[in-house]
Coordinates of C-alpha atoms and ligand atoms in Angstrom, one line a residue:
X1342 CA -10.8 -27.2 -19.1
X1343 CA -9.1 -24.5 -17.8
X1344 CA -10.6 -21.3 -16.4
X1345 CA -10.0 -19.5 -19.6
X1346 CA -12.9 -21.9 -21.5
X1347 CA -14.7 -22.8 -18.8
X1348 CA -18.9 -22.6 -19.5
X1349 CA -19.1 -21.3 -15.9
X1350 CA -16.6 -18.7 -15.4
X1351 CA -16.8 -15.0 -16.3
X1352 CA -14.6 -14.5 -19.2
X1353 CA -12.6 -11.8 -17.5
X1354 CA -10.6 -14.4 -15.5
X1355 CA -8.7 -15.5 -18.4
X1356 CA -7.0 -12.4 -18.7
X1357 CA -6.3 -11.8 -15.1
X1358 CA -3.0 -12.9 -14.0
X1359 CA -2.6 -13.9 -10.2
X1360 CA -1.3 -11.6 -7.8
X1361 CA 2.3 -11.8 -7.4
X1362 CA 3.5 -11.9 -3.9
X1363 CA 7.1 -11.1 -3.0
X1364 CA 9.5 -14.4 -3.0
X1365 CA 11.7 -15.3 0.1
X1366 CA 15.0 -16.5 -1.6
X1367 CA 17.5 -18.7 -0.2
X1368 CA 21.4 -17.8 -1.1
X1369 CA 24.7 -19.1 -0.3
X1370 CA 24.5 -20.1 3.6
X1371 CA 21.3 -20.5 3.6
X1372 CA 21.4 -17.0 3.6
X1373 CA 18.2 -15.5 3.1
X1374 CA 16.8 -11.7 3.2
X1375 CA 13.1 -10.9 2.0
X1376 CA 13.3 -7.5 0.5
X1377 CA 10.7 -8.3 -1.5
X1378 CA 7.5 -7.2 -0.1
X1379 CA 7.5 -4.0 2.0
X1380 CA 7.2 -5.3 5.7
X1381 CA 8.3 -4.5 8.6
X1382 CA 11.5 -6.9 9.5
X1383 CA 10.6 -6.5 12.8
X1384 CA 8.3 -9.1 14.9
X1385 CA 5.7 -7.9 16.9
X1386 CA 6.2 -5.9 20.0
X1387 CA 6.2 -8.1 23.4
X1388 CA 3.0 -6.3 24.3
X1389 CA 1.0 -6.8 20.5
X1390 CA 2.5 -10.6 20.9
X1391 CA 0.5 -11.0 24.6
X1392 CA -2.8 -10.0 23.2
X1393 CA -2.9 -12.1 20.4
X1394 CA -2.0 -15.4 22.7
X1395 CA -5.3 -14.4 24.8
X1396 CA -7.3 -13.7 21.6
X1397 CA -6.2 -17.2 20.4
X1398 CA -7.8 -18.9 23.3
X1399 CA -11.4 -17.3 21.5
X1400 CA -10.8 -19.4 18.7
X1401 CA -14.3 -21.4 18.7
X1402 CA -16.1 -17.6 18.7
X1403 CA -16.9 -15.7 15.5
X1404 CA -15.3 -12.3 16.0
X1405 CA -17.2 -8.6 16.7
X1406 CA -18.4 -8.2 12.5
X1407 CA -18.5 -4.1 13.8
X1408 CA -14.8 -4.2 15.2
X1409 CA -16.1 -2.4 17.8
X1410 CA -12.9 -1.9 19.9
X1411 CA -10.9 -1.1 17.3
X1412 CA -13.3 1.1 15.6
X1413 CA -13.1 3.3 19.0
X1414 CA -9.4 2.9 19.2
X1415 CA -8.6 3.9 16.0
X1416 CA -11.3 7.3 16.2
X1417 CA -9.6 7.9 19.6
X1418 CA -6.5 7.9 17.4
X1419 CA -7.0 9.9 14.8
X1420 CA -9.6 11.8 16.0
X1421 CA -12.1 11.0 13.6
X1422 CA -15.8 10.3 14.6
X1423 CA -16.9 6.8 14.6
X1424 CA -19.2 6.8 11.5
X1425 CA -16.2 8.2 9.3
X1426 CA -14.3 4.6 10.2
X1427 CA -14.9 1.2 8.1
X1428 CA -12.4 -1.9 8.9
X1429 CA -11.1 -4.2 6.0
X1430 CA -8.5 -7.2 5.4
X1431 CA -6.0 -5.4 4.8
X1432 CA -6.5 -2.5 2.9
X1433 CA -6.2 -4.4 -0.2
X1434 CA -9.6 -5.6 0.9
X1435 CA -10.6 -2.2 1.3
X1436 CA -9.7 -1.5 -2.0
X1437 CA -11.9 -4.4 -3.6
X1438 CA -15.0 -2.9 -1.8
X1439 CA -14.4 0.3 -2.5
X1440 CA -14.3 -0.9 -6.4
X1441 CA -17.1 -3.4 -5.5
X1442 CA -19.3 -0.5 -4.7
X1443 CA -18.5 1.6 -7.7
X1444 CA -18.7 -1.3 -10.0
X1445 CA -21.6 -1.1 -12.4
X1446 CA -21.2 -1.4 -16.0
X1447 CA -19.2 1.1 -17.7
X1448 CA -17.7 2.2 -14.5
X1449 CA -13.9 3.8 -14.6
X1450 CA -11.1 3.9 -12.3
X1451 CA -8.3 6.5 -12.6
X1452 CA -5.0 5.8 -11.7
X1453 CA -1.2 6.5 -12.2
X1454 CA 0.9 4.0 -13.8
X1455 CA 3.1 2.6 -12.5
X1456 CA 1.5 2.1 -9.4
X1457 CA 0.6 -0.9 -6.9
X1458 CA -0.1 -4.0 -8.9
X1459 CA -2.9 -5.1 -7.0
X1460 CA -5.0 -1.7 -8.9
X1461 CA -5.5 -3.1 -12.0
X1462 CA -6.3 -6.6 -11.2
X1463 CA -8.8 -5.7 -8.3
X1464 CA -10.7 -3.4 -11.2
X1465 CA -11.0 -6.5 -13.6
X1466 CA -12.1 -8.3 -11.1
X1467 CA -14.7 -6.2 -10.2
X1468 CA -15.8 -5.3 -13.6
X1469 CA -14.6 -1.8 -13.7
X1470 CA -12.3 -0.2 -16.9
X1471 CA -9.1 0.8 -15.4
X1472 CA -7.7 4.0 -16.8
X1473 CA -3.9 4.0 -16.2
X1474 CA -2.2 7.8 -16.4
X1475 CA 1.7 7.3 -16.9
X1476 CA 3.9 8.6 -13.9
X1477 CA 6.3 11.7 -15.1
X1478 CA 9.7 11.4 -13.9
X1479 CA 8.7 8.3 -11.4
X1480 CA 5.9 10.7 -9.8
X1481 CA 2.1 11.4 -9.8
X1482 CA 1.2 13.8 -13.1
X1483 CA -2.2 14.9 -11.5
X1484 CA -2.8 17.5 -13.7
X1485 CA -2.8 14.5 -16.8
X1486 CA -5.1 12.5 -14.1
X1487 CA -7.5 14.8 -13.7
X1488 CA -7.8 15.5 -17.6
X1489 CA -8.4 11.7 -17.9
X1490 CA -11.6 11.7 -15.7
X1491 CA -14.8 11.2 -17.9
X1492 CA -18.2 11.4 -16.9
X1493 CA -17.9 7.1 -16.3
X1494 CA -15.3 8.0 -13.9
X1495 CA -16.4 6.3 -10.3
X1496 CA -12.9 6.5 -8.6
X1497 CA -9.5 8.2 -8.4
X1498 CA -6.9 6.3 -6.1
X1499 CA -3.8 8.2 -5.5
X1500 CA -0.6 6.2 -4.0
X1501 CA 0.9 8.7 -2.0
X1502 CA 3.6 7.8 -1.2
X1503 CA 3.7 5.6 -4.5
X1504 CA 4.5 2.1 -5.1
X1505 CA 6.8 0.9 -6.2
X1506 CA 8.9 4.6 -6.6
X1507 CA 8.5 5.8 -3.5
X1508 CA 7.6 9.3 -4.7
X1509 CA 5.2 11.7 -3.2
X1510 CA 2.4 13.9 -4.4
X1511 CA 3.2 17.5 -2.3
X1512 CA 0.1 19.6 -0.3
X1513 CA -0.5 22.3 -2.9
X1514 CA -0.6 19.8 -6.3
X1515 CA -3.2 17.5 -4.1
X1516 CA -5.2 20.5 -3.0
X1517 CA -5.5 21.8 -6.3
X1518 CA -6.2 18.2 -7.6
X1519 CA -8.6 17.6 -5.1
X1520 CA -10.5 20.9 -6.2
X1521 CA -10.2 20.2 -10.0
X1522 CA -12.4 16.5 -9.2
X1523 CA -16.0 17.1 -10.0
X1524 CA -18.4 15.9 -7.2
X1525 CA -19.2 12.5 -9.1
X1526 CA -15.8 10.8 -8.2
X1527 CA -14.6 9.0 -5.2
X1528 CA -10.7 9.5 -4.7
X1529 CA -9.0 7.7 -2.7
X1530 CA -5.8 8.4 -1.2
X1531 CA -3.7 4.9 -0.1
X1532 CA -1.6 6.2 2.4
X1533 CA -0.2 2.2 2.9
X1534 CA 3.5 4.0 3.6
X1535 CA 2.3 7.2 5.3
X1536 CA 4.1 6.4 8.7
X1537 CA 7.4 7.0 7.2
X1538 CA 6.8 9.9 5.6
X1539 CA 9.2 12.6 7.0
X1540 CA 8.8 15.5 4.3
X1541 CA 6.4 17.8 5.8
X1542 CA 5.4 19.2 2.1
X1543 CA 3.4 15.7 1.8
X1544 CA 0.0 16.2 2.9
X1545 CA -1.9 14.0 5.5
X1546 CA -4.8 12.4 3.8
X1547 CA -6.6 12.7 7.0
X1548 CA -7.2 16.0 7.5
X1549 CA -7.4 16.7 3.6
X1550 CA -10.8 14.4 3.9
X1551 CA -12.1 16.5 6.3
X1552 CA -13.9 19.4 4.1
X1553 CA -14.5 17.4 1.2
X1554 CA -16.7 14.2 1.1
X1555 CA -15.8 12.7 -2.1
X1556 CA -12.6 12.2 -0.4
X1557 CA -11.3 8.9 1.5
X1558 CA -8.0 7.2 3.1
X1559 CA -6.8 3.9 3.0
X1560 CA -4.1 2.9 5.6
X1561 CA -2.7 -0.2 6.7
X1562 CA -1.5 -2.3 9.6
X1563 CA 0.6 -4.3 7.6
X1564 CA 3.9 -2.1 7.3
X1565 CA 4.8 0.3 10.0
X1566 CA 2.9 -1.9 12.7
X1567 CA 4.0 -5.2 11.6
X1568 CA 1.4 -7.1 11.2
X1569 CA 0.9 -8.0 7.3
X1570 CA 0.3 -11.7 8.0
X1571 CA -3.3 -10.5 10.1
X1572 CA -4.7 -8.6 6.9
X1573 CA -6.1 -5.7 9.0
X1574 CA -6.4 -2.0 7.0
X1575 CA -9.0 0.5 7.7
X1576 CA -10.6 3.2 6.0
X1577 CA -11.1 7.2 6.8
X1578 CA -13.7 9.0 5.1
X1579 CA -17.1 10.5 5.3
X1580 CA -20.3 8.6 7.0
X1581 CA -21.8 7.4 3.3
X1582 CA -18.4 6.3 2.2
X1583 CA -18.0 4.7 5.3
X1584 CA -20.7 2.7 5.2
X1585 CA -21.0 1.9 1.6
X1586 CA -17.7 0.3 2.5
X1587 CA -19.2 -1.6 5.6
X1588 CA -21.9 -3.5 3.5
X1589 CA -19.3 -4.4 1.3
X1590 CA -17.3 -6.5 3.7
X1591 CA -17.8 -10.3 3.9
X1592 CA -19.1 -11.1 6.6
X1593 CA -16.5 -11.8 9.8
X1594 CA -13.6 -11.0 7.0
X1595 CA -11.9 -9.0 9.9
X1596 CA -10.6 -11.9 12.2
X1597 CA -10.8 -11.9 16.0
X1598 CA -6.8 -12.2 16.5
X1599 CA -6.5 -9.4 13.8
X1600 CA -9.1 -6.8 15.6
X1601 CA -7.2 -7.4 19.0
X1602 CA -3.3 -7.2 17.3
X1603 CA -4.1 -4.1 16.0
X1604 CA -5.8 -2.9 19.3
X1605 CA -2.5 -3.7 21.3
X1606 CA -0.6 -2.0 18.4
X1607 CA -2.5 1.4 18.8
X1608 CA -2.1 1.1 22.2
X1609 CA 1.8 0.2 22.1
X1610 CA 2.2 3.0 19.4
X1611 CA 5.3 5.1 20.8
X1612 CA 7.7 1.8 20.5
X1613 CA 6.2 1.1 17.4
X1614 CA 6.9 4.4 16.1
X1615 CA 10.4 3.8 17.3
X1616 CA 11.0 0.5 14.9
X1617 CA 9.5 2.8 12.2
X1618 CA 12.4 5.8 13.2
X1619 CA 14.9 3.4 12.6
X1620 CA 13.5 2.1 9.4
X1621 CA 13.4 5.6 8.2
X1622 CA 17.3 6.6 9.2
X1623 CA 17.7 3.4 7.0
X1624 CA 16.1 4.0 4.2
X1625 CA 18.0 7.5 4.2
X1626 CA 21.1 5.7 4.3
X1627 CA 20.3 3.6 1.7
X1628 CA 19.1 5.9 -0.6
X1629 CA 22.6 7.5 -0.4
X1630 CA 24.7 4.9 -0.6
X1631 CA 23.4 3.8 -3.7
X1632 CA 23.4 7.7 -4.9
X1633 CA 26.9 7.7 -3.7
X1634 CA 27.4 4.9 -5.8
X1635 CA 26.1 6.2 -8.9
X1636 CA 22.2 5.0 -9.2
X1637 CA 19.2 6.8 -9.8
X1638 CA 17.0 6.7 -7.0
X1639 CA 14.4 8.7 -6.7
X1640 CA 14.3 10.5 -3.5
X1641 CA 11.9 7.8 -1.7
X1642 CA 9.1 8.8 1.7
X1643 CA 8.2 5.0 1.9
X1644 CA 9.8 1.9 3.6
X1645 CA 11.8 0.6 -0.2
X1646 CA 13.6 2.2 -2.7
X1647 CA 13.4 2.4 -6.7
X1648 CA 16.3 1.3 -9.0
X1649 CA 15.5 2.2 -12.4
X1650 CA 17.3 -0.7 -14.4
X1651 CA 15.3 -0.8 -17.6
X1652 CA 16.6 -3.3 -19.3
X1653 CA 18.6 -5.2 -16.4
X1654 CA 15.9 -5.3 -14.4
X1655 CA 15.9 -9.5 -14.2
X1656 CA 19.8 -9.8 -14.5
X1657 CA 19.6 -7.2 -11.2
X1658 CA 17.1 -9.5 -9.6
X1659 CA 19.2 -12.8 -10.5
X1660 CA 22.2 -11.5 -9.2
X1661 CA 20.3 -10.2 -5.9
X1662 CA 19.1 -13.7 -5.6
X1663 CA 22.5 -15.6 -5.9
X1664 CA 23.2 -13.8 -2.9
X1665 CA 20.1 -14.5 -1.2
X1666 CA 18.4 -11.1 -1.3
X1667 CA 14.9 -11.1 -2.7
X1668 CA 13.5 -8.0 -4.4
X1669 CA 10.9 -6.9 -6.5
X1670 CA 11.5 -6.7 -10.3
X1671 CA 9.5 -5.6 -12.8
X1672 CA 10.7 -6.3 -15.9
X1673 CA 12.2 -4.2 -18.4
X1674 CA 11.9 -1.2 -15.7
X1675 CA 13.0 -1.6 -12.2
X1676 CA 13.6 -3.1 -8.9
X1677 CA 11.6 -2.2 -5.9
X1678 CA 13.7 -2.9 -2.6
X1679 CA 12.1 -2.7 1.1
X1680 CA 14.7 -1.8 3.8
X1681 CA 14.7 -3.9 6.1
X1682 CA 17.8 -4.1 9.5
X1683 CA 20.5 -2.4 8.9
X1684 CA 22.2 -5.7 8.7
X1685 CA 19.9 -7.3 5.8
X1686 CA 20.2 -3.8 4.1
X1687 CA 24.1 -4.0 3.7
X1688 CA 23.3 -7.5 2.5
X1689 CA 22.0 -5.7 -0.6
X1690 CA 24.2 -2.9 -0.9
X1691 CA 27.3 -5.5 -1.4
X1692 CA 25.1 -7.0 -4.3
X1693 CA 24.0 -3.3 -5.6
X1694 CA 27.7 -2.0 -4.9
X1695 CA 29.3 -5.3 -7.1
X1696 CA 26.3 -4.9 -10.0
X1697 CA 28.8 -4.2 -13.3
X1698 CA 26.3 -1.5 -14.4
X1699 CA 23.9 1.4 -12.8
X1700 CA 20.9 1.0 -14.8
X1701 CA 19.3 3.1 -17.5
Ligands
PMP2627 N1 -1.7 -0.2 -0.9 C1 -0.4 -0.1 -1.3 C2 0.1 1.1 -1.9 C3 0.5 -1.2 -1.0 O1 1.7 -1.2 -1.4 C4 -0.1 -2.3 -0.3 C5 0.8 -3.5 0.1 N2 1.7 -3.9 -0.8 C6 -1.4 -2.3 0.0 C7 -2.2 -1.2 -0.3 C8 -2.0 -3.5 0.7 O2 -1.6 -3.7 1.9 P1 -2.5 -4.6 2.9 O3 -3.6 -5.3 2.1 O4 -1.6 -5.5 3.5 O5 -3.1 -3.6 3.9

């Protein structure tokens, strides 16, 4: 029996394929640089690494189910009232609340496509029609996303910056989006990369929330502040979309060692913005390089870069892999490749540099 025939299972599983995580590879050497999954290459800070010792000394305790310190560090923040704050692990959990409270039958999602891979398996999961808009030229069309809301439309997420291109949606396009969405629809804006956003054209989801309350932000711990393996992400928007959010939540899903790390990251934010500096001076180097070299990348705000590769899209990944460099393929259209030290992104640019072609 498997849990495609099962008598007990919904028959919606079947066709869900598992998340794919990012591989670590192993090359020549034992050589091996994890490109692969968007994090920071950095460990935690000295400080961050402290806190989490003491919080592991709580262990036997179940931790605060409100996140109360971190709910007032993070409004302190952002200044942001309280009630507009909901915690989540990671914001991946967010999103399969978010879809968990707008899940009723008949319920659609909106979303450009390609986009992040967890969108359309969260939505199966919970039961709600995905409605997948195509990217033009690697970026958002919101004018073809708004004309594919219906009246079942619950949610609109928009990846800004996008994942896996990199590409951004710019201030005036979102506003004007933003104004087109009848009342009726949630949309969210994952801003999962915003820390690295340098172009000041790309709007801040957080004050673009402000005047409208169908309008909520996702945003992570996981990339600029290092700490993907604690699953912590947290949610901006008004007090009912708060706490719709809030009831979704299992119960203690936000752990104790979690609640504290990203506490002590808030608090240790200026060298954390630092790591996140040299990241983006990266990134901007190797987007050239590999423009210098004769690939299409689209210009990138986000922590990775896009090589269009079409159909050399596995052959790429292969040869990445020989030399112990992980990425992220996706077949038959591109590779997805997280910067990481200056050291590790070299690493890549050899393999990149001796690829025999330059993609479509
Ligand atoms: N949103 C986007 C766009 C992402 O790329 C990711 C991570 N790949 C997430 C959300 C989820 O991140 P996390 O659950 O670690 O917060």
């Amino acid at each position: 029996v498997s849990e495609r025939n099962s008598p007990y299972f919904r028959a919606v599983l079947g066709s869900i394929p598992p998340y794919r995580p990012g591989r670590a590879v192993t090359g020549p050497g034992g050589r091996s640089v994890k490109l692969s999954s968007n994090e920071s290459p950095y460990g935690p800070l000295p400080s961050v690494l402290t806190a989490v010792a003491d919080a592991a000394t709580q262990l036997n305790r179940y931790p605060d189910a409100g996140a109360a310190e971190l709910i007032t560090a993070l409004a302190r923040r952002f200044e942001v009232p309280e009630d507009h704050l909901a915690v989540g692990a990671g914001s991946v959990g967010l999103l399969q609340q978010l879809l968990e409270a707008v899940g009723e039958p008949g319920a659609e999602v909106c979303y450009a496509w390609r986009s992040f891979e967890a969108y359309p398996l969260l939505a199966e999961l919970s039961g709600v029609t995905s409605v997948r808009v195509p990217l033009r030229d690697e970026t958002h069309d919101l004018a073809a996303l708004a004309g594919a809301i219906t009246e079942r439309t619950r949610m609109v997420l928009v990846c800004n910056p996008n994942n896996p291109t990199g590409t951004t949606v710019r201030e005036a396009e979102l506003v004007e989006f933003l104004d087109r969405v009848p009342g009726h629809v949630l949309v969210v804006l994952d801003e999962a990369y915003r820390e690295y956003v340098r172009d000041p054209a790309v709007p801040d989801g957080l004050s673009l929330y402000r005047d409208r309350p169908n309008v909520a932000v996702l945003r992570t711990f996981s990339k600029a502040y290092g700490l993907a393996a604690l699953r912590v992400g947290f949610l901006v928007g008004h007090p009912h979309v708060a706490e719709a959010v809030r009831k979704t939540l299992v119960p203690f899903a936000v752990n104790h060692v979690a609640q504290v790390a990203a506490v002590a990251s808030l608090a240790a934010e200026d060298e954390l913005l630092e790591r996140v500096a040299a990241t983006v001076k990266e990134r901007d180097r190797v987007r050239d390089a590999l423009v210098a070299d004769g690939w299409a990348v689209p210009p990138t705000e986000a922590n990775f870069v896009w090589l269009r590769l079409g159909a050399d899209t596995m052959d790429f990944a292969a040869a990445c892999e020989s030399a112990g460099v992980a990425v992220r393929p996706f077949a038959g259209e591109g590779a997805r490749v997280s910067i990481g030290t200056p050291e590790e992104n070299d690493a890549f640019l050899t393999v990149a540099a001796a690829y025999p072609t330059r993609g479509e």
